[in-house]
């Protein structure tokens, strides 16, 4: 057989420091923002409290956004109805917690954790099933039509919000966290809420697990390849539609999980909470780069940290801090920090 | 031409408002290389994309191994034994060469004997095994694209302009790999503008014009008749 192609060993060029930093810049933004926060806030204890709070908020936003970015990347679907899964997840999870009051009201770590786990599982099952139905009934007829996707998924969001009112009533529901998740631990003079620490750890574990699935398993490879070139994945023999449905269901379940966590964080839930969160979720998906789980993770941490720091330093600016962040990132990288999907 | 592997009958394909394929009748014999020739824009790529299912035929029929695949979705056509190497190579640029190959083996793990064969055909793929495919040169990407189709046993390969824009040494490598595929008994439907490659590899040929097959026959007959080439394609293939 002819083998005329050159079989040379690769030669690696020495990249300049600026080039290397440029590549890693999205990753460096989080520590840079943390350092900026430290220098601006002055007080170590306040900075520590705000940083943990920002990281916790970021992790929860990431959990809600991760499914949405993959759904967009894989099938070019803009799903404004994603917020409904957040609300439904919160209502189902919190209802489960209220029903398990005998477990949450006693200072037993085992019972408290079991109650939260039961709430999370219930929320994820219901929102996963809801996601499956939503994809079949609402999203499937409008593949490839962005305007129709926006209209019909916003319609789905409104319908589901109203159904929440029908089932749970129109009033907001207040709740208290399980006994062992109440209160704070003191570290370096800073009071850090236990629940926020738990949210940080949980979010981190979930991100690592998601990365492992995406990088180390064949289904992860199919998802990553599908985000880049779905047609070619199908030409290799994989049914991308099935993969997409799986990702849609998983993304919906994760949104439900995020809803439970957000409800426990705020200690109040409303039917409109998902819709309100969608603004932050979309900012995270856009600045992270469409289709990128890593980008969404970094984007979520930036959004969480910045909102907390700015709210402390200049409360009036907190409302626009995330829009300003999005504007700055898009001026720097118009396709987001780590785009996977080519502009369509 | 008994027992063809693929038959297209009166296939029409539209892309948006454009009527591209206007009644394609094409027969690809089992074993050997069928060249699909014609000027730019006559519908060669659309024919391949219609066969793999990226475009659905508006009317007409496609039969693969005697079975009607006209309405079959793309993944089912691939699993039935059709491999596709698109004109843009379809490389997953953020994945490594290894990951691209793992994906190409849809039915199971990579077969070491096949990988040995692929590495012999395309040594750079071994060298850059763990590199991101997006960092490969154009020729290396084309090698990966063809290697991916070779990762599993396929009965029919649809290959769209594999030598486009490549250096002569790489073209020779490509031709060698395709010749090897042919020797293993595969059937290949090849769109190719490089006359030397077309003449060296082609057993049969079909020439397209204006969305139809306007001539089909032995490649040697077409290659040896400059007048026929002039009439069918507007210029002699030697002029390429």
Short mmCIF file of N, CA and C in Angstrom, two decimals, chain A residues 144-315:
data_model
loop_
_atom_site.label_atom_id
_atom_site.label_comp_id
_atom_site.label_asym_id
_atom_site.label_seq_id
_atom_site.Cartn_x
_atom_site.Cartn_y
_atom_site.Cartn_z
N UNK A 144 -36.11 23.45 14.19
CA UNK A 144 -35.60 24.24 13.07
C UNK A 144 -36.27 25.58 12.90
N UNK A 145 -37.25 25.91 13.73
CA UNK A 145 -37.95 27.20 13.59
C UNK A 145 -37.82 27.98 14.88
N UNK A 146 -36.81 28.84 14.95
CA UNK A 146 -36.48 29.53 16.20
C UNK A 146 -37.62 30.39 16.73
N UNK A 147 -38.24 31.16 15.83
CA UNK A 147 -39.30 32.06 16.29
C UNK A 147 -40.45 31.25 16.91
N UNK A 148 -40.83 30.17 16.22
CA UNK A 148 -41.90 29.33 16.75
C UNK A 148 -41.48 28.69 18.07
N UNK A 149 -40.21 28.32 18.17
CA UNK A 149 -39.72 27.72 19.42
C UNK A 149 -39.89 28.70 20.58
N UNK A 150 -39.53 29.96 20.34
CA UNK A 150 -39.64 30.96 21.41
C UNK A 150 -41.11 31.10 21.82
N UNK A 151 -41.97 31.27 20.81
CA UNK A 151 -43.39 31.51 21.11
C UNK A 151 -44.01 30.32 21.83
N UNK A 152 -43.75 29.13 21.31
CA UNK A 152 -44.45 27.96 21.83
C UNK A 152 -43.88 27.55 23.20
N UNK A 153 -42.58 27.74 23.42
CA UNK A 153 -42.03 27.35 24.72
C UNK A 153 -42.40 28.38 25.80
N UNK A 154 -42.49 29.65 25.40
CA UNK A 154 -42.98 30.65 26.36
C UNK A 154 -44.43 30.32 26.73
N UNK A 155 -45.20 29.91 25.72
CA UNK A 155 -46.59 29.50 25.99
C UNK A 155 -46.63 28.33 26.95
N UNK A 156 -45.76 27.35 26.73
CA UNK A 156 -45.68 26.19 27.63
C UNK A 156 -45.34 26.61 29.04
N UNK A 157 -44.42 27.56 29.16
CA UNK A 157 -44.02 28.07 30.48
C UNK A 157 -45.23 28.68 31.21
N UNK A 158 -45.99 29.50 30.46
CA UNK A 158 -47.15 30.17 31.08
C UNK A 158 -48.18 29.13 31.54
N UNK A 159 -48.43 28.15 30.67
CA UNK A 159 -49.42 27.12 31.01
C UNK A 159 -49.00 26.37 32.28
N UNK A 160 -47.72 26.00 32.34
CA UNK A 160 -47.26 25.22 33.49
C UNK A 160 -47.30 26.07 34.77
N UNK A 161 -46.95 27.35 34.63
CA UNK A 161 -47.04 28.24 35.81
C UNK A 161 -48.47 28.31 36.34
N UNK A 162 -49.42 28.41 35.40
CA UNK A 162 -50.82 28.48 35.81
C UNK A 162 -51.28 27.15 36.44
N UNK A 163 -50.75 26.04 35.91
CA UNK A 163 -51.09 24.74 36.49
C UNK A 163 -50.55 24.64 37.92
N UNK A 164 -49.40 25.26 38.17
CA UNK A 164 -48.86 25.28 39.54
C UNK A 164 -49.85 26.01 40.46
N UNK A 165 -50.39 27.13 39.95
CA UNK A 165 -51.38 27.87 40.74
C UNK A 165 -52.59 27.00 41.05
N UNK A 166 -52.99 26.21 40.02
CA UNK A 166 -54.18 25.35 40.20
C UNK A 166 -53.90 24.29 41.28
N UNK A 167 -52.72 23.67 41.21
CA UNK A 167 -52.42 22.55 42.12
C UNK A 167 -52.05 23.05 43.51
N UNK A 168 -51.18 24.06 43.58
CA UNK A 168 -50.65 24.47 44.89
C UNK A 168 -51.23 25.80 45.39
N UNK A 169 -52.07 26.43 44.57
CA UNK A 169 -52.62 27.72 44.98
C UNK A 169 -51.73 28.87 44.54
N UNK A 170 -52.29 30.08 44.55
CA UNK A 170 -51.55 31.22 44.00
C UNK A 170 -50.51 31.83 44.95
N UNK A 171 -50.58 31.47 46.22
CA UNK A 171 -49.69 32.14 47.19
C UNK A 171 -48.30 31.51 47.21
N UNK A 172 -47.34 32.36 47.60
CA UNK A 172 -45.98 31.83 47.76
C UNK A 172 -45.96 30.89 48.98
N UNK A 173 -45.04 29.95 48.93
CA UNK A 173 -44.95 28.99 50.05
C UNK A 173 -43.63 29.25 50.79
N UNK A 174 -43.73 29.49 52.07
CA UNK A 174 -42.53 29.68 52.88
C UNK A 174 -42.12 28.35 53.50
N UNK A 175 -40.86 28.16 53.69
CA UNK A 175 -40.40 26.90 54.28
C UNK A 175 -39.18 27.17 55.14
N UNK A 176 -38.89 26.24 55.98
CA UNK A 176 -37.64 26.32 56.74
C UNK A 176 -36.78 25.12 56.38
N UNK A 177 -35.48 25.34 56.41
CA UNK A 177 -34.58 24.25 56.04
C UNK A 177 -34.58 23.18 57.12
N UNK A 178 -34.19 21.96 56.78
CA UNK A 178 -34.05 20.92 57.80
C UNK A 178 -33.09 21.39 58.91
N UNK A 179 -33.36 20.91 60.10
CA UNK A 179 -32.64 21.40 61.29
C UNK A 179 -31.13 21.46 61.11
N UNK A 180 -30.54 20.40 60.56
CA UNK A 180 -29.07 20.34 60.47
C UNK A 180 -28.50 21.27 59.41
N UNK A 181 -29.39 21.79 58.54
CA UNK A 181 -28.90 22.71 57.51
C UNK A 181 -29.14 24.16 57.90
N UNK A 182 -29.70 24.36 59.09
CA UNK A 182 -29.91 25.72 59.57
C UNK A 182 -28.62 26.23 60.19
N UNK A 183 -28.52 27.54 60.28
CA UNK A 183 -27.40 28.12 61.00
C UNK A 183 -26.14 28.21 60.16
N UNK A 184 -25.07 28.62 60.83
CA UNK A 184 -23.83 28.90 60.10
C UNK A 184 -22.64 28.33 60.87
N UNK A 185 -21.56 28.14 60.13
CA UNK A 185 -20.30 27.81 60.80
C UNK A 185 -19.43 29.06 60.75
N UNK A 186 -18.59 29.21 61.77
CA UNK A 186 -17.72 30.38 61.78
C UNK A 186 -16.33 29.96 61.35
N UNK A 187 -15.80 30.70 60.38
CA UNK A 187 -14.46 30.38 59.88
C UNK A 187 -13.75 31.70 59.61
N UNK A 188 -12.58 31.87 60.21
CA UNK A 188 -11.78 33.09 60.06
C UNK A 188 -12.63 34.34 60.34
N UNK A 189 -13.48 34.22 61.33
CA UNK A 189 -14.29 35.37 61.73
C UNK A 189 -15.51 35.59 60.87
N UNK A 190 -15.69 34.73 59.85
CA UNK A 190 -16.83 34.91 58.95
C UNK A 190 -17.89 33.85 59.24
N UNK A 191 -19.16 34.30 59.23
CA UNK A 191 -20.25 33.34 59.41
C UNK A 191 -20.66 32.83 58.03
N UNK A 192 -20.52 31.52 57.85
CA UNK A 192 -20.85 30.94 56.55
C UNK A 192 -22.00 29.96 56.74
N UNK A 193 -23.09 30.23 56.05
CA UNK A 193 -24.27 29.36 56.20
C UNK A 193 -23.94 27.93 55.79
N UNK A 194 -24.39 26.99 56.59
CA UNK A 194 -24.12 25.58 56.30
C UNK A 194 -24.68 25.19 54.93
N UNK A 195 -25.89 25.70 54.67
CA UNK A 195 -26.55 25.29 53.43
C UNK A 195 -25.76 25.75 52.20
N UNK A 196 -25.16 26.93 52.30
CA UNK A 196 -24.38 27.43 51.16
C UNK A 196 -23.15 26.56 50.92
N UNK A 197 -22.52 26.14 52.02
CA UNK A 197 -21.36 25.24 51.88
C UNK A 197 -21.79 23.95 51.19
N UNK A 198 -22.94 23.44 51.64
CA UNK A 198 -23.45 22.19 51.06
C UNK A 198 -23.72 22.38 49.56
N UNK A 199 -24.29 23.54 49.20
CA UNK A 199 -24.61 23.81 47.80
C UNK A 199 -23.33 23.86 46.96
N UNK A 200 -22.27 24.46 47.52
CA UNK A 200 -21.00 24.54 46.80
C UNK A 200 -20.46 23.14 46.55
N UNK A 201 -20.43 22.33 47.60
CA UNK A 201 -19.88 20.98 47.47
C UNK A 201 -20.72 20.16 46.49
N UNK A 202 -22.03 20.27 46.62
CA UNK A 202 -22.93 19.50 45.77
C UNK A 202 -22.77 19.90 44.30
N UNK A 203 -22.70 21.21 44.05
CA UNK A 203 -22.54 21.70 42.68
C UNK A 203 -21.23 21.23 42.08
N UNK A 204 -20.19 21.27 42.91
CA UNK A 204 -18.86 20.85 42.43
C UNK A 204 -18.86 19.37 42.06
N UNK A 205 -19.48 18.57 42.93
CA UNK A 205 -19.55 17.12 42.66
C UNK A 205 -20.32 16.86 41.36
N UNK A 206 -21.40 17.59 41.20
CA UNK A 206 -22.22 17.40 40.00
C UNK A 206 -21.46 17.80 38.74
N UNK A 207 -20.72 18.91 38.83
CA UNK A 207 -19.94 19.36 37.67
C UNK A 207 -18.88 18.32 37.30
N UNK A 208 -18.19 17.82 38.31
CA UNK A 208 -17.14 16.81 38.04
C UNK A 208 -17.77 15.55 37.44
N UNK A 209 -18.92 15.15 37.98
CA UNK A 209 -19.59 13.94 37.45
C UNK A 209 -20.01 14.17 36.01
N UNK A 210 -20.54 15.35 35.75
CA UNK A 210 -21.00 15.64 34.39
C UNK A 210 -19.83 15.65 33.40
N UNK A 211 -18.73 16.24 33.85
CA UNK A 211 -17.52 16.28 33.01
C UNK A 211 -17.01 14.87 32.74
N UNK A 212 -17.03 14.03 33.76
CA UNK A 212 -16.56 12.65 33.58
C UNK A 212 -17.43 11.92 32.56
N UNK A 213 -18.74 12.10 32.70
CA UNK A 213 -19.65 11.45 31.74
C UNK A 213 -19.37 11.95 30.32
N UNK A 214 -19.20 13.28 30.19
CA UNK A 214 -19.00 13.84 28.86
C UNK A 214 -17.65 13.46 28.26
N UNK A 215 -16.63 13.34 29.11
CA UNK A 215 -15.27 13.09 28.60
C UNK A 215 -14.92 11.61 28.51
N UNK A 216 -15.48 10.80 29.40
CA UNK A 216 -14.98 9.43 29.51
C UNK A 216 -15.94 8.35 29.01
N UNK A 217 -17.16 8.72 28.68
CA UNK A 217 -18.09 7.67 28.25
C UNK A 217 -18.46 7.87 26.78
N UNK A 218 -18.92 6.80 26.17
CA UNK A 218 -19.27 6.90 24.75
C UNK A 218 -20.48 7.82 24.56
N UNK A 219 -21.43 7.74 25.48
CA UNK A 219 -22.60 8.61 25.34
C UNK A 219 -22.16 10.07 25.45
N UNK A 220 -21.17 10.33 26.32
CA UNK A 220 -20.63 11.68 26.43
C UNK A 220 -19.97 12.12 25.13
N UNK A 221 -19.23 11.20 24.52
CA UNK A 221 -18.58 11.50 23.24
C UNK A 221 -19.63 11.84 22.18
N UNK A 222 -20.72 11.06 22.18
CA UNK A 222 -21.77 11.29 21.18
C UNK A 222 -22.38 12.68 21.40
N UNK A 223 -22.61 13.03 22.67
CA UNK A 223 -23.19 14.34 22.95
C UNK A 223 -22.24 15.45 22.50
N UNK A 224 -20.96 15.32 22.86
CA UNK A 224 -19.99 16.36 22.47
C UNK A 224 -19.87 16.47 20.96
N UNK A 225 -19.82 15.32 20.29
CA UNK A 225 -19.71 15.33 18.83
C UNK A 225 -21.00 15.88 18.22
N UNK A 226 -22.14 15.52 18.83
CA UNK A 226 -23.44 15.97 18.30
C UNK A 226 -23.59 17.48 18.39
N UNK A 227 -23.03 18.07 19.43
CA UNK A 227 -23.08 19.53 19.57
C UNK A 227 -22.32 20.19 18.42
N UNK A 228 -21.21 19.54 17.99
CA UNK A 228 -20.40 20.12 16.92
C UNK A 228 -20.97 19.85 15.54
N UNK A 229 -21.38 18.62 15.29
CA UNK A 229 -21.82 18.25 13.95
C UNK A 229 -22.79 17.06 14.03
N UNK A 230 -24.05 17.40 14.28
CA UNK A 230 -25.07 16.37 14.48
C UNK A 230 -25.26 15.48 13.25
N UNK A 231 -25.20 16.10 12.08
CA UNK A 231 -25.38 15.33 10.83
C UNK A 231 -24.37 14.19 10.73
N UNK A 232 -23.12 14.51 11.07
CA UNK A 232 -22.07 13.50 10.93
C UNK A 232 -22.24 12.39 11.96
N UNK A 233 -22.70 12.75 13.16
CA UNK A 233 -22.95 11.73 14.18
C UNK A 233 -24.00 10.75 13.67
N UNK A 234 -25.03 11.27 13.02
CA UNK A 234 -26.07 10.39 12.47
C UNK A 234 -25.50 9.53 11.34
N UNK A 235 -24.62 10.13 10.52
CA UNK A 235 -24.04 9.36 9.40
C UNK A 235 -23.14 8.24 9.91
N UNK A 236 -22.72 8.32 11.17
CA UNK A 236 -21.92 7.23 11.74
C UNK A 236 -22.82 6.14 12.34
N UNK A 237 -24.12 6.39 12.36
CA UNK A 237 -25.05 5.34 12.79
C UNK A 237 -25.71 5.58 14.14
N UNK A 238 -25.52 6.75 14.73
CA UNK A 238 -26.12 7.01 16.04
C UNK A 238 -27.43 7.77 15.88
N UNK A 239 -28.43 7.36 16.68
CA UNK A 239 -29.73 8.04 16.59
C UNK A 239 -29.70 9.26 17.49
N UNK A 240 -29.33 10.38 16.90
CA UNK A 240 -29.15 11.61 17.68
C UNK A 240 -30.45 12.07 18.34
N UNK A 241 -31.58 11.75 17.72
CA UNK A 241 -32.87 12.12 18.30
C UNK A 241 -33.03 11.51 19.69
N UNK A 242 -32.66 10.24 19.80
CA UNK A 242 -32.79 9.57 21.11
C UNK A 242 -31.85 10.20 22.13
N UNK A 243 -30.63 10.50 21.67
CA UNK A 243 -29.66 11.14 22.56
C UNK A 243 -30.20 12.49 23.02
N UNK A 244 -30.79 13.21 22.07
CA UNK A 244 -31.33 14.53 22.40
C UNK A 244 -32.44 14.42 23.44
N UNK A 245 -33.33 13.44 23.23
CA UNK A 245 -34.43 13.27 24.20
C UNK A 245 -33.84 12.97 25.58
N UNK A 246 -32.82 12.11 25.61
CA UNK A 246 -32.16 11.80 26.88
C UNK A 246 -31.58 13.03 27.53
N UNK A 247 -30.92 13.87 26.72
CA UNK A 247 -30.32 15.10 27.27
C UNK A 247 -31.41 16.05 27.74
N UNK A 248 -32.50 16.12 26.97
CA UNK A 248 -33.61 17.02 27.34
C UNK A 248 -34.20 16.60 28.68
N UNK A 249 -34.41 15.29 28.82
CA UNK A 249 -34.98 14.78 30.08
C UNK A 249 -34.00 15.03 31.23
N UNK A 250 -32.71 14.71 31.00
CA UNK A 250 -31.71 14.93 32.06
C UNK A 250 -31.62 16.41 32.42
N UNK A 251 -31.65 17.28 31.38
CA UNK A 251 -31.58 18.72 31.62
C UNK A 251 -32.78 19.21 32.41
N UNK A 252 -33.95 18.67 32.10
CA UNK A 252 -35.17 19.05 32.83
C UNK A 252 -35.08 18.60 34.28
N UNK A 253 -34.58 17.37 34.48
CA UNK A 253 -34.44 16.85 35.85
C UNK A 253 -33.44 17.70 36.64
N UNK A 254 -32.35 18.12 35.97
CA UNK A 254 -31.37 18.97 36.66
C UNK A 254 -31.98 20.33 37.00
N UNK A 255 -32.81 20.85 36.09
CA UNK A 255 -33.50 22.11 36.39
C UNK A 255 -34.38 21.93 37.63
N UNK A 256 -35.05 20.78 37.71
CA UNK A 256 -35.88 20.49 38.89
C UNK A 256 -35.04 20.44 40.15
N UNK A 257 -33.88 19.81 40.04
CA UNK A 257 -32.94 19.76 41.18
C UNK A 257 -32.53 21.17 41.59
N UNK A 258 -32.19 21.96 40.56
CA UNK A 258 -31.82 23.36 40.83
C UNK A 258 -32.95 24.10 41.52
N UNK A 259 -34.17 23.81 41.12
CA UNK A 259 -35.35 24.46 41.73
C UNK A 259 -35.46 24.13 43.21
N UNK A 260 -35.27 22.85 43.56
CA UNK A 260 -35.33 22.46 44.99
C UNK A 260 -34.23 23.19 45.76
N UNK A 261 -33.02 23.19 45.18
CA UNK A 261 -31.90 23.82 45.89
C UNK A 261 -32.14 25.33 46.05
N UNK A 262 -32.66 25.95 44.99
CA UNK A 262 -32.91 27.39 45.03
C UNK A 262 -34.01 27.70 46.05
N UNK A 263 -35.03 26.85 46.08
CA UNK A 263 -36.12 27.03 47.05
C UNK A 263 -35.60 26.97 48.47
N UNK A 264 -34.74 25.99 48.74
CA UNK A 264 -34.17 25.86 50.09
C UNK A 264 -33.23 27.03 50.40
N UNK A 265 -32.61 27.57 49.36
CA UNK A 265 -31.69 28.70 49.53
C UNK A 265 -32.47 29.96 49.89
N UNK A 266 -33.58 30.19 49.16
CA UNK A 266 -34.36 31.41 49.37
C UNK A 266 -35.37 31.26 50.51
N UNK A 267 -35.71 30.01 50.83
CA UNK A 267 -36.71 29.67 51.85
C UNK A 267 -38.10 30.18 51.51
N UNK A 268 -38.32 30.37 50.20
CA UNK A 268 -39.66 30.71 49.72
C UNK A 268 -39.72 30.29 48.25
N UNK A 269 -40.90 29.80 47.85
CA UNK A 269 -41.04 29.45 46.44
C UNK A 269 -42.30 30.07 45.85
N UNK A 270 -42.20 30.44 44.56
CA UNK A 270 -43.36 30.98 43.84
C UNK A 270 -43.41 30.32 42.47
N UNK A 271 -44.59 30.38 41.85
CA UNK A 271 -44.72 29.77 40.52
C UNK A 271 -43.82 30.49 39.50
N UNK A 272 -43.56 31.77 39.74
CA UNK A 272 -42.76 32.55 38.79
C UNK A 272 -41.26 32.48 39.03
N UNK A 273 -40.83 31.71 40.02
CA UNK A 273 -39.40 31.72 40.37
C UNK A 273 -38.53 31.21 39.20
N UNK A 274 -39.02 30.22 38.47
CA UNK A 274 -38.25 29.68 37.35
C UNK A 274 -38.08 30.71 36.25
N UNK A 275 -39.18 31.42 35.98
CA UNK A 275 -39.13 32.45 34.94
C UNK A 275 -38.12 33.53 35.32
N UNK A 276 -38.12 33.90 36.62
CA UNK A 276 -37.17 34.92 37.07
C UNK A 276 -35.73 34.41 36.94
N UNK A 277 -35.53 33.14 37.27
CA UNK A 277 -34.17 32.57 37.19
C UNK A 277 -33.67 32.47 35.75
N UNK A 278 -34.62 32.38 34.80
CA UNK A 278 -34.21 32.16 33.41
C UNK A 278 -33.34 33.29 32.88
N UNK A 279 -33.52 34.49 33.43
CA UNK A 279 -32.68 35.61 32.96
C UNK A 279 -31.22 35.29 33.26
N UNK A 280 -30.98 34.87 34.51
CA UNK A 280 -29.59 34.52 34.88
C UNK A 280 -29.12 33.30 34.11
N UNK A 281 -30.03 32.33 33.95
CA UNK A 281 -29.65 31.10 33.25
C UNK A 281 -29.25 31.40 31.80
N UNK A 282 -30.01 32.24 31.13
CA UNK A 282 -29.66 32.59 29.75
C UNK A 282 -28.36 33.37 29.68
N UNK A 283 -28.16 34.27 30.64
CA UNK A 283 -26.88 35.02 30.66
C UNK A 283 -25.72 34.03 30.76
N UNK A 284 -25.87 33.05 31.63
CA UNK A 284 -24.81 32.06 31.84
C UNK A 284 -24.56 31.24 30.58
N UNK A 285 -25.65 30.81 29.93
CA UNK A 285 -25.50 30.00 28.71
C UNK A 285 -24.83 30.82 27.61
N UNK A 286 -25.19 32.09 27.52
CA UNK A 286 -24.66 32.94 26.45
C UNK A 286 -23.19 33.30 26.70
N UNK A 287 -22.86 33.71 27.92
CA UNK A 287 -21.46 34.10 28.15
C UNK A 287 -20.55 32.87 28.22
N UNK A 288 -21.11 31.73 28.58
CA UNK A 288 -20.30 30.51 28.62
C UNK A 288 -19.95 30.02 27.23
N UNK A 289 -20.80 30.32 26.27
CA UNK A 289 -20.61 29.80 24.91
C UNK A 289 -21.62 28.68 24.70
N UNK A 290 -22.43 28.81 23.67
CA UNK A 290 -23.53 27.85 23.47
C UNK A 290 -23.01 26.43 23.35
N UNK A 291 -23.61 25.54 24.11
CA UNK A 291 -23.25 24.12 24.02
C UNK A 291 -22.12 23.71 24.94
N UNK A 292 -21.54 24.67 25.68
CA UNK A 292 -20.37 24.34 26.51
C UNK A 292 -20.74 24.21 27.99
N UNK A 293 -20.57 23.01 28.54
CA UNK A 293 -20.84 22.79 29.96
C UNK A 293 -19.79 23.50 30.81
N UNK A 294 -18.52 23.43 30.38
CA UNK A 294 -17.45 24.11 31.12
C UNK A 294 -17.68 25.62 31.12
N UNK A 295 -18.07 26.15 29.95
CA UNK A 295 -18.33 27.58 29.83
C UNK A 295 -19.47 27.99 30.74
N UNK A 296 -20.53 27.16 30.79
CA UNK A 296 -21.68 27.47 31.65
C UNK A 296 -21.24 27.46 33.12
N UNK A 297 -20.36 26.54 33.47
CA UNK A 297 -19.89 26.46 34.85
C UNK A 297 -19.15 27.74 35.24
N UNK A 298 -18.20 28.14 34.39
CA UNK A 298 -17.43 29.36 34.68
C UNK A 298 -18.36 30.58 34.68
N UNK A 299 -19.23 30.63 33.69
CA UNK A 299 -20.18 31.75 33.60
C UNK A 299 -21.05 31.85 34.84
N UNK A 300 -21.52 30.71 35.34
CA UNK A 300 -22.39 30.71 36.51
C UNK A 300 -21.65 31.21 37.75
N UNK A 301 -20.39 30.78 37.88
CA UNK A 301 -19.61 31.25 39.04
C UNK A 301 -19.38 32.75 38.96
N UNK A 302 -19.08 33.23 37.73
CA UNK A 302 -18.86 34.68 37.57
C UNK A 302 -20.13 35.45 37.93
N UNK A 303 -21.27 34.97 37.44
CA UNK A 303 -22.54 35.66 37.72
C UNK A 303 -22.82 35.68 39.22
N UNK A 304 -22.66 34.53 39.87
CA UNK A 304 -22.94 34.43 41.31
C UNK A 304 -22.03 35.33 42.12
N UNK A 305 -20.73 35.25 41.84
CA UNK A 305 -19.77 36.04 42.61
C UNK A 305 -19.98 37.54 42.38
N UNK A 306 -20.10 37.92 41.10
CA UNK A 306 -20.22 39.35 40.79
C UNK A 306 -21.47 39.94 41.45
N UNK A 307 -22.58 39.20 41.37
CA UNK A 307 -23.83 39.73 41.95
C UNK A 307 -23.66 39.95 43.46
N UNK A 308 -23.01 39.03 44.14
CA UNK A 308 -22.83 39.17 45.59
C UNK A 308 -21.87 40.31 45.93
N UNK A 309 -20.75 40.38 45.21
CA UNK A 309 -19.78 41.45 45.50
C UNK A 309 -20.40 42.82 45.24
N UNK A 310 -21.06 42.96 44.07
CA UNK A 310 -21.61 44.27 43.70
C UNK A 310 -22.74 44.67 44.66
N UNK A 311 -23.56 43.68 45.04
CA UNK A 311 -24.67 43.99 45.96
C UNK A 311 -24.12 44.53 47.28
N UNK A 312 -22.94 44.08 47.68
CA UNK A 312 -22.32 44.56 48.92
C UNK A 312 -21.67 45.93 48.71
N UNK A 313 -20.95 46.06 47.59
CA UNK A 313 -20.18 47.28 47.37
C UNK A 313 -21.06 48.45 46.93
N UNK A 314 -21.96 48.17 46.01
CA UNK A 314 -22.79 49.23 45.43
C UNK A 314 -24.17 48.66 45.13
N UNK A 315 -25.04 48.56 46.14
CA UNK A 315 -26.31 47.84 45.98
C UNK A 315 -27.13 48.26 44.76
#
